[in-house]
PDB file of C-alpha atoms in Angstrom:
ATOM      1  CA  MET A1413      13.879 -35.829 -22.889  1.00  0.00           C
ATOM      2  CA  ASN A1414      14.871 -38.402 -20.662  1.00  0.00           C
ATOM      3  CA  LEU A1415      14.610 -37.914 -16.532  1.00  0.00           C
ATOM      4  CA  ASN A1416      18.499 -37.910 -16.597  1.00  0.00           C
ATOM      5  CA  ASP A1417      18.609 -34.595 -18.932  1.00  0.00           C
ATOM      6  CA  VAL A1418      16.629 -32.520 -16.614  1.00  0.00           C
ATOM      7  CA  HIS A1419      19.416 -31.360 -14.625  1.00  0.00           C
ATOM      8  CA  ARG A1420      21.848 -30.930 -17.412  1.00  0.00           C
ATOM      9  CA  GLY A1421      23.723 -27.574 -17.226  1.00  0.00           C
ATOM     10  CA  ILE A1422      22.053 -26.617 -13.734  1.00  0.00           C
ATOM     11  CA  THR A1423      25.105 -26.339 -11.669  1.00  0.00           C
ATOM     12  CA  ARG A1424      24.442 -24.893  -8.229  1.00  0.00           C
ATOM     13  CA  TYR A1425      27.234 -23.026  -7.304  1.00  0.00           C
ATOM     14  CA  ARG A1426      28.618 -21.801 -11.056  1.00  0.00           C
ATOM     15  CA  LYS A1427      31.838 -19.594 -11.282  1.00  0.00           C
ATOM     16  CA  PRO A1428      31.225 -15.827 -12.430  1.00  0.00           C
ATOM     17  CA  LYS A1429      31.774 -15.114 -15.690  1.00  0.00           C
ATOM     18  CA  ARG A1430      35.418 -13.912 -16.179  1.00  0.00           C
ATOM     19  CA  VAL A1431      35.707 -10.811 -18.631  1.00  0.00           C
ATOM     20  CA  GLY A1432      38.728  -8.995 -20.251  1.00  0.00           C
ATOM     21  CA  ARG A1433      41.075 -11.986 -19.653  1.00  0.00           C
ATOM     22  CA  GLY A1434      42.250 -12.229 -23.050  1.00  0.00           C
ATOM     23  CA  VAL A1435      41.156 -13.110 -26.531  1.00  0.00           C
ATOM     24  CA  GLY A1436      41.783 -15.998 -26.160  1.00  0.00           C
ATOM     25  CA  SER A1437      39.451 -16.626 -23.107  1.00  0.00           C
ATOM     26  CA  GLY A1438      36.067 -15.079 -25.276  1.00  0.00           C
ATOM     27  CA  HIS A1439      35.309 -12.226 -22.930  1.00  0.00           C
ATOM     28  CA  GLY A1440      38.179 -10.659 -23.535  1.00  0.00           C
ATOM     29  CA  ARG A1441      39.330  -7.348 -25.749  1.00  0.00           C
ATOM     30  CA  THR A1442      35.563  -5.178 -25.358  1.00  0.00           C
ATOM     31  CA  ALA A1443      34.870  -7.744 -22.453  1.00  0.00           C
ATOM     32  CA  GLY A1444      31.145  -7.807 -23.589  1.00  0.00           C
ATOM     33  CA  ARG A1445      30.688  -4.108 -23.576  1.00  0.00           C
ATOM     34  CA  GLY A1446      30.637  -3.445 -27.216  1.00  0.00           C
ATOM     35  CA  HIS A1447      32.580  -1.143 -29.645  1.00  0.00           C
ATOM     36  CA  LYS A1448      32.210   3.166 -28.601  1.00  0.00           C
ATOM     37  CA  GLY A1449      29.788   4.707 -26.742  1.00  0.00           C
ATOM     38  CA  GLN A1450      28.895   5.689 -23.155  1.00  0.00           C
ATOM     39  CA  ALA A1451      27.871   2.109 -22.112  1.00  0.00           C
ATOM     40  CA  SER A1452      31.747   1.162 -22.720  1.00  0.00           C
ATOM     41  CA  ARG A1453      33.431   3.621 -20.470  1.00  0.00           C
ATOM     42  CA  SER A1454      34.396   3.033 -17.487  1.00  0.00           C
ATOM     43  CA  GLY A1455      32.413   4.359 -14.421  1.00  0.00           C
ATOM     44  CA  TRP A1456      29.175   3.861 -16.993  1.00  0.00           C
ATOM     45  CA  SER A1457      25.940   3.050 -14.780  1.00  0.00           C
ATOM     46  CA  LEU A1458      22.422   2.887 -16.574  1.00  0.00           C
ATOM     47  CA  ARG A1459      19.617   4.697 -14.460  1.00  0.00           C
ATOM     48  CA  ILE A1460      16.328   3.399 -13.990  1.00  0.00           C
ATOM     49  CA  GLY A1461      14.053   3.966 -16.165  1.00  0.00           C
ATOM     50  CA  PHE A1462      16.561   5.406 -18.469  1.00  0.00           C
ATOM     51  CA  GLU A1463      15.154   4.719 -22.364  1.00  0.00           C
ATOM     52  CA  GLY A1464      18.434   6.695 -23.982  1.00  0.00           C
ATOM     53  CA  GLY A1465      17.007   9.832 -24.440  1.00  0.00           C
ATOM     54  CA  GLN A1466      13.633   8.686 -25.702  1.00  0.00           C
ATOM     55  CA  MET A1467      10.776  10.385 -23.378  1.00  0.00           C
ATOM     56  CA  PRO A1468      10.633   7.273 -20.455  1.00  0.00           C
ATOM     57  CA  LEU A1469       7.158   5.615 -20.270  1.00  0.00           C
ATOM     58  CA  ILE A1470       6.777   7.099 -16.739  1.00  0.00           C
ATOM     59  CA  ARG A1471       7.208  10.806 -17.968  1.00  0.00           C
ATOM     60  CA  ARG A1472       5.065   9.996 -20.831  1.00  0.00           C
ATOM     61  CA  ILE A1473       1.640   8.099 -19.435  1.00  0.00           C
ATOM     62  CA  PRO A1474      -0.953  10.431 -18.045  1.00  0.00           C
ATOM     63  CA  LYS A1475      -1.236  11.017 -13.823  1.00  0.00           C
ATOM     64  CA  ARG A1476      -5.081  11.376 -12.606  1.00  0.00           C
ATOM     65  CA  GLY A1477      -6.000  11.618  -9.089  1.00  0.00           C
ATOM     66  CA  PHE A1478      -3.902  12.355  -5.595  1.00  0.00           C
ATOM     67  CA  HIS A1479      -2.421   9.379  -3.721  1.00  0.00           C
ATOM     68  CA  ASN A1480      -1.635  10.800   0.069  1.00  0.00           C
ATOM     69  CA  ARG A1481       1.128   8.870   1.533  1.00  0.00           C
ATOM     70  CA  PHE A1482       0.621   9.417   4.762  1.00  0.00           C
ATOM     71  CA  ALA A1483      -3.074   9.049   5.440  1.00  0.00           C
ATOM     72  CA  PRO A1484      -3.823   6.247   7.636  1.00  0.00           C
ATOM     73  CA  GLU A1485      -4.429   3.034   6.489  1.00  0.00           C
ATOM     74  CA  VAL A1486      -8.274   2.239   7.125  1.00  0.00           C
ATOM     75  CA  ALA A1487     -10.183  -1.381   7.453  1.00  0.00           C
ATOM     76  CA  TYR A1488     -13.926  -0.931   7.469  1.00  0.00           C
ATOM     77  CA  VAL A1489     -16.690  -3.224   9.111  1.00  0.00           C
ATOM     78  CA  ASN A1490     -20.330  -3.506   8.864  1.00  0.00           C
ATOM     79  CA  VAL A1491     -22.960  -3.808  11.443  1.00  0.00           C
ATOM     80  CA  GLY A1492     -24.277  -6.360   9.820  1.00  0.00           C
ATOM     81  CA  VAL A1493     -21.038  -8.153   9.492  1.00  0.00           C
ATOM     82  CA  LEU A1494     -20.904  -8.205  13.245  1.00  0.00           C
ATOM     83  CA  GLU A1495     -24.779  -9.435  13.362  1.00  0.00           C
ATOM     84  CA  ARG A1496     -23.643 -12.290  11.221  1.00  0.00           C
ATOM     85  CA  TYR A1497     -20.870 -13.938  12.942  1.00  0.00           C
ATOM     86  CA  PHE A1498     -21.392 -12.266  16.722  1.00  0.00           C
ATOM     87  CA  ALA A1499     -23.409 -13.683  19.420  1.00  0.00           C
ATOM     88  CA  ALA A1500     -25.479 -11.992  21.795  1.00  0.00           C
ATOM     89  CA  GLY A1501     -23.211 -10.402  24.569  1.00  0.00           C
ATOM     90  CA  GLU A1502     -19.757 -10.736  23.071  1.00  0.00           C
ATOM     91  CA  GLU A1503     -17.200  -8.395  22.407  1.00  0.00           C
ATOM     92  CA  VAL A1504     -16.025  -7.490  19.400  1.00  0.00           C
ATOM     93  CA  ASN A1505     -12.744  -5.307  18.768  1.00  0.00           C
ATOM     94  CA  PRO A1506      -9.651  -5.624  16.447  1.00  0.00           C
ATOM     95  CA  GLN A1507      -8.041  -8.370  17.199  1.00  0.00           C
ATOM     96  CA  VAL A1508     -11.280 -10.525  17.743  1.00  0.00           C
ATOM     97  CA  LEU A1509     -12.338  -9.397  14.111  1.00  0.00           C
ATOM     98  CA  ARG A1510      -8.285 -10.443  12.972  1.00  0.00           C
ATOM     99  CA  GLU A1511      -8.592 -14.190  14.521  1.00  0.00           C
ATOM    100  CA  ARG A1512     -11.556 -14.770  13.111  1.00  0.00           C
ATOM    101  CA  GLY A1513     -10.804 -13.352   9.735  1.00  0.00           C
ATOM    102  CA  ILE A1514     -13.207 -10.496   9.310  1.00  0.00           C
ATOM    103  CA  VAL A1515     -10.360  -8.149   8.707  1.00  0.00           C
ATOM    104  CA  LYS A1516      -7.405  -9.543   6.713  1.00  0.00           C
ATOM    105  CA  GLU A1517      -5.378  -6.479   5.581  1.00  0.00           C
ATOM    106  CA  ASN A1518      -2.933  -4.926   7.510  1.00  0.00           C
ATOM    107  CA  TYR A1519      -4.584  -1.595   8.551  1.00  0.00           C
ATOM    108  CA  GLU A1520      -3.923   1.230  11.678  1.00  0.00           C
ATOM    109  CA  ILE A1521      -7.538   2.427  11.652  1.00  0.00           C
ATOM    110  CA  LEU A1522     -10.939   0.510  11.997  1.00  0.00           C
ATOM    111  CA  LYS A1523     -13.783   1.678  11.496  1.00  0.00           C
ATOM    112  CA  VAL A1524     -17.699   0.275  11.962  1.00  0.00           C
ATOM    113  CA  LEU A1525     -19.962   1.375   8.956  1.00  0.00           C
ATOM    114  CA  GLY A1526     -23.811   1.329   9.815  1.00  0.00           C
ATOM    115  CA  ASP A1527     -25.219  -0.780   6.840  1.00  0.00           C
ATOM    116  CA  GLY A1528     -27.079  -3.765   7.498  1.00  0.00           C
ATOM    117  CA  GLU A1529     -29.517  -4.275  10.922  1.00  0.00           C
ATOM    118  CA  LEU A1530     -28.163  -5.307  14.687  1.00  0.00           C
ATOM    119  CA  THR A1531     -30.363  -7.482  16.710  1.00  0.00           C
ATOM    120  CA  LYS A1532     -27.807  -9.008  18.869  1.00  0.00           C
ATOM    121  CA  PRO A1533     -26.721  -6.390  21.990  1.00  0.00           C
ATOM    122  CA  LEU A1534     -22.321  -6.220  21.483  1.00  0.00           C
ATOM    123  CA  LYS A1535     -19.655  -4.453  23.193  1.00  0.00           C
ATOM    124  CA  VAL A1536     -18.027  -3.169  20.192  1.00  0.00           C
ATOM    125  CA  ALA A1537     -14.099  -1.695  20.568  1.00  0.00           C
ATOM    126  CA  ALA A1538     -13.112   0.496  17.561  1.00  0.00           C
ATOM    127  CA  HIS A1539     -10.986   3.587  16.162  1.00  0.00           C
ATOM    128  CA  ARG A1540     -14.103   5.030  14.304  1.00  0.00           C
ATOM    129  CA  PHE A1541     -17.557   4.933  13.533  1.00  0.00           C
ATOM    130  CA  SER A1542     -20.173   6.198  11.596  1.00  0.00           C
ATOM    131  CA  GLY A1543     -23.263   8.002  13.061  1.00  0.00           C
ATOM    132  CA  ALA A1544     -25.618   5.246  11.388  1.00  0.00           C
ATOM    133  CA  ALA A1545     -23.192   2.677  13.060  1.00  0.00           C
ATOM    134  CA  LYS A1546     -23.438   4.319  16.992  1.00  0.00           C
ATOM    135  CA  GLU A1547     -27.043   4.315  16.983  1.00  0.00           C
ATOM    136  CA  LYS A1548     -27.252   0.872  15.735  1.00  0.00           C
ATOM    137  CA  ILE A1549     -25.275  -0.492  18.256  1.00  0.00           C
ATOM    138  CA  THR A1550     -26.437   1.407  21.010  1.00  0.00           C
ATOM    139  CA  LYS A1551     -30.009   0.715  20.171  1.00  0.00           C
ATOM    140  CA  ALA A1552     -29.784  -3.113  20.133  1.00  0.00           C
ATOM    141  CA  GLY A1553     -28.409  -2.953  23.593  1.00  0.00           C
ATOM    142  CA  GLY A1554     -24.668  -2.449  23.221  1.00  0.00           C
ATOM    143  CA  GLU A1555     -22.133  -0.629  24.207  1.00  0.00           C
ATOM    144  CA  VAL A1556     -19.708   1.623  21.544  1.00  0.00           C
ATOM    145  CA  ILE A1557     -16.157   1.971  22.784  1.00  0.00           C
ATOM    146  CA  VAL A1558     -13.546   4.008  20.795  1.00  0.00           C
ATOM    147  CA  LEU A1559     -10.487   3.131  21.150  1.00  0.00           C
ATOM    148  CA  PRO A1560      -7.398   5.803  21.056  1.00  0.00           C
ATOM    149  CA  GLY A1561      -5.520   6.030  17.422  1.00  0.00           C
ATOM    150  CA  LYS A1562      -4.822   8.567  15.004  1.00  0.00           C
ATOM    151  CA  LYS A1563      -7.309  11.265  14.655  1.00  0.00           C
ATOM    152  CA  PRO A1564      -9.463  12.754  11.573  1.00  0.00           C
ATOM    153  CA  VAL A1565      -7.265  16.086  10.714  1.00  0.00           C
ATOM    154  CA  PRO A1566     -10.095  19.063  11.286  1.00  0.00           C
ATOM    155  CA  LYS A1567     -11.013  20.723   8.201  1.00  0.00           C
ATOM    156  CA  ASN A1568      -9.945  24.747   7.958  1.00  0.00           C
ATOM    157  CA  LYS A1569     -12.729  26.606   8.872  1.00  0.00           C
ATOM    158  CA  SER A1570     -12.124  30.306   7.989  1.00  0.00           C
ATOM    159  CA  LYS A1571     -12.456  32.902  10.421  1.00  0.00           C
ATOM    160  CA  LYS A1572     -14.098  36.089  10.545  1.00  0.00           C
ATOM    161  CA  GLY A1573     -12.251  39.022   9.071  1.00  0.00           C
ATOM    162  CA  ALA A1574      -9.765  36.831   7.703  1.00  0.00           C
ATOM    163  CA  THR A1575      -8.675  36.855   3.885  1.00  0.00           C
ATOM    164  CA  SER A1576      -8.314  34.201   1.932  1.00  0.00           C
ATOM    165  CA  ARG A1577      -5.624  33.632  -0.607  1.00  0.00           C
ATOM    166  CA  LYS A1578      -7.485  34.342  -3.467  1.00  0.00           C
ATOM    167  CA  THR A1579      -8.025  37.982  -2.481  1.00  0.00           C
ATOM    168  CA  VAL A1580      -4.352  38.560  -1.020  1.00  0.00           C
ATOM    169  CA  GLY A1581      -2.619  41.416  -3.560  1.00  0.00           C
ATOM    170  CA  ALA A1582      -5.894  41.312  -6.043  1.00  0.00           C
ATOM    171  CA  GLY A1583      -5.785  45.053  -6.173  1.00  0.00           C
ATOM    172  CA  LYS A1584      -2.226  45.405  -7.234  1.00  0.00           C
ATOM    173  CA  SER A1585      -1.379  46.445 -10.757  1.00  0.00           C
TER     174      SER A1585
END
């Protein structure tokens, strides 16, 4: 292969293939659709994932677990990381963490976790804190600021006298 052969056959503005324009065109008569069958008819379109009536792959593979599409994206930062990257008296917030490259992914909620030790007093602002993280930050002389954001959904607690779903209509036959 020579250098002048590299771009041979590559055209910038290629004209579209003109089908159904006579037998002499090379794309006439059946116009590239073949003979008979559903695909040769007008108005036919193929659904994504359709495998000709065979059970589609997406339905053949097993499904496991559950993924909540509406759950907020949560980014986690440990107290030990704050000890490493911040000096005493500095303010820690989501913008500073992003600027320094500590938290890189997109998220809606920032949660501070208690893994590691903290000896410096820091002013930490986040949406959520674990109990251990709050304790370690305040113990080191720092301040915990809870930012407004999506609130966690409280778990259902059954009230006295309320019937559960399982027992409703159990006595009927």
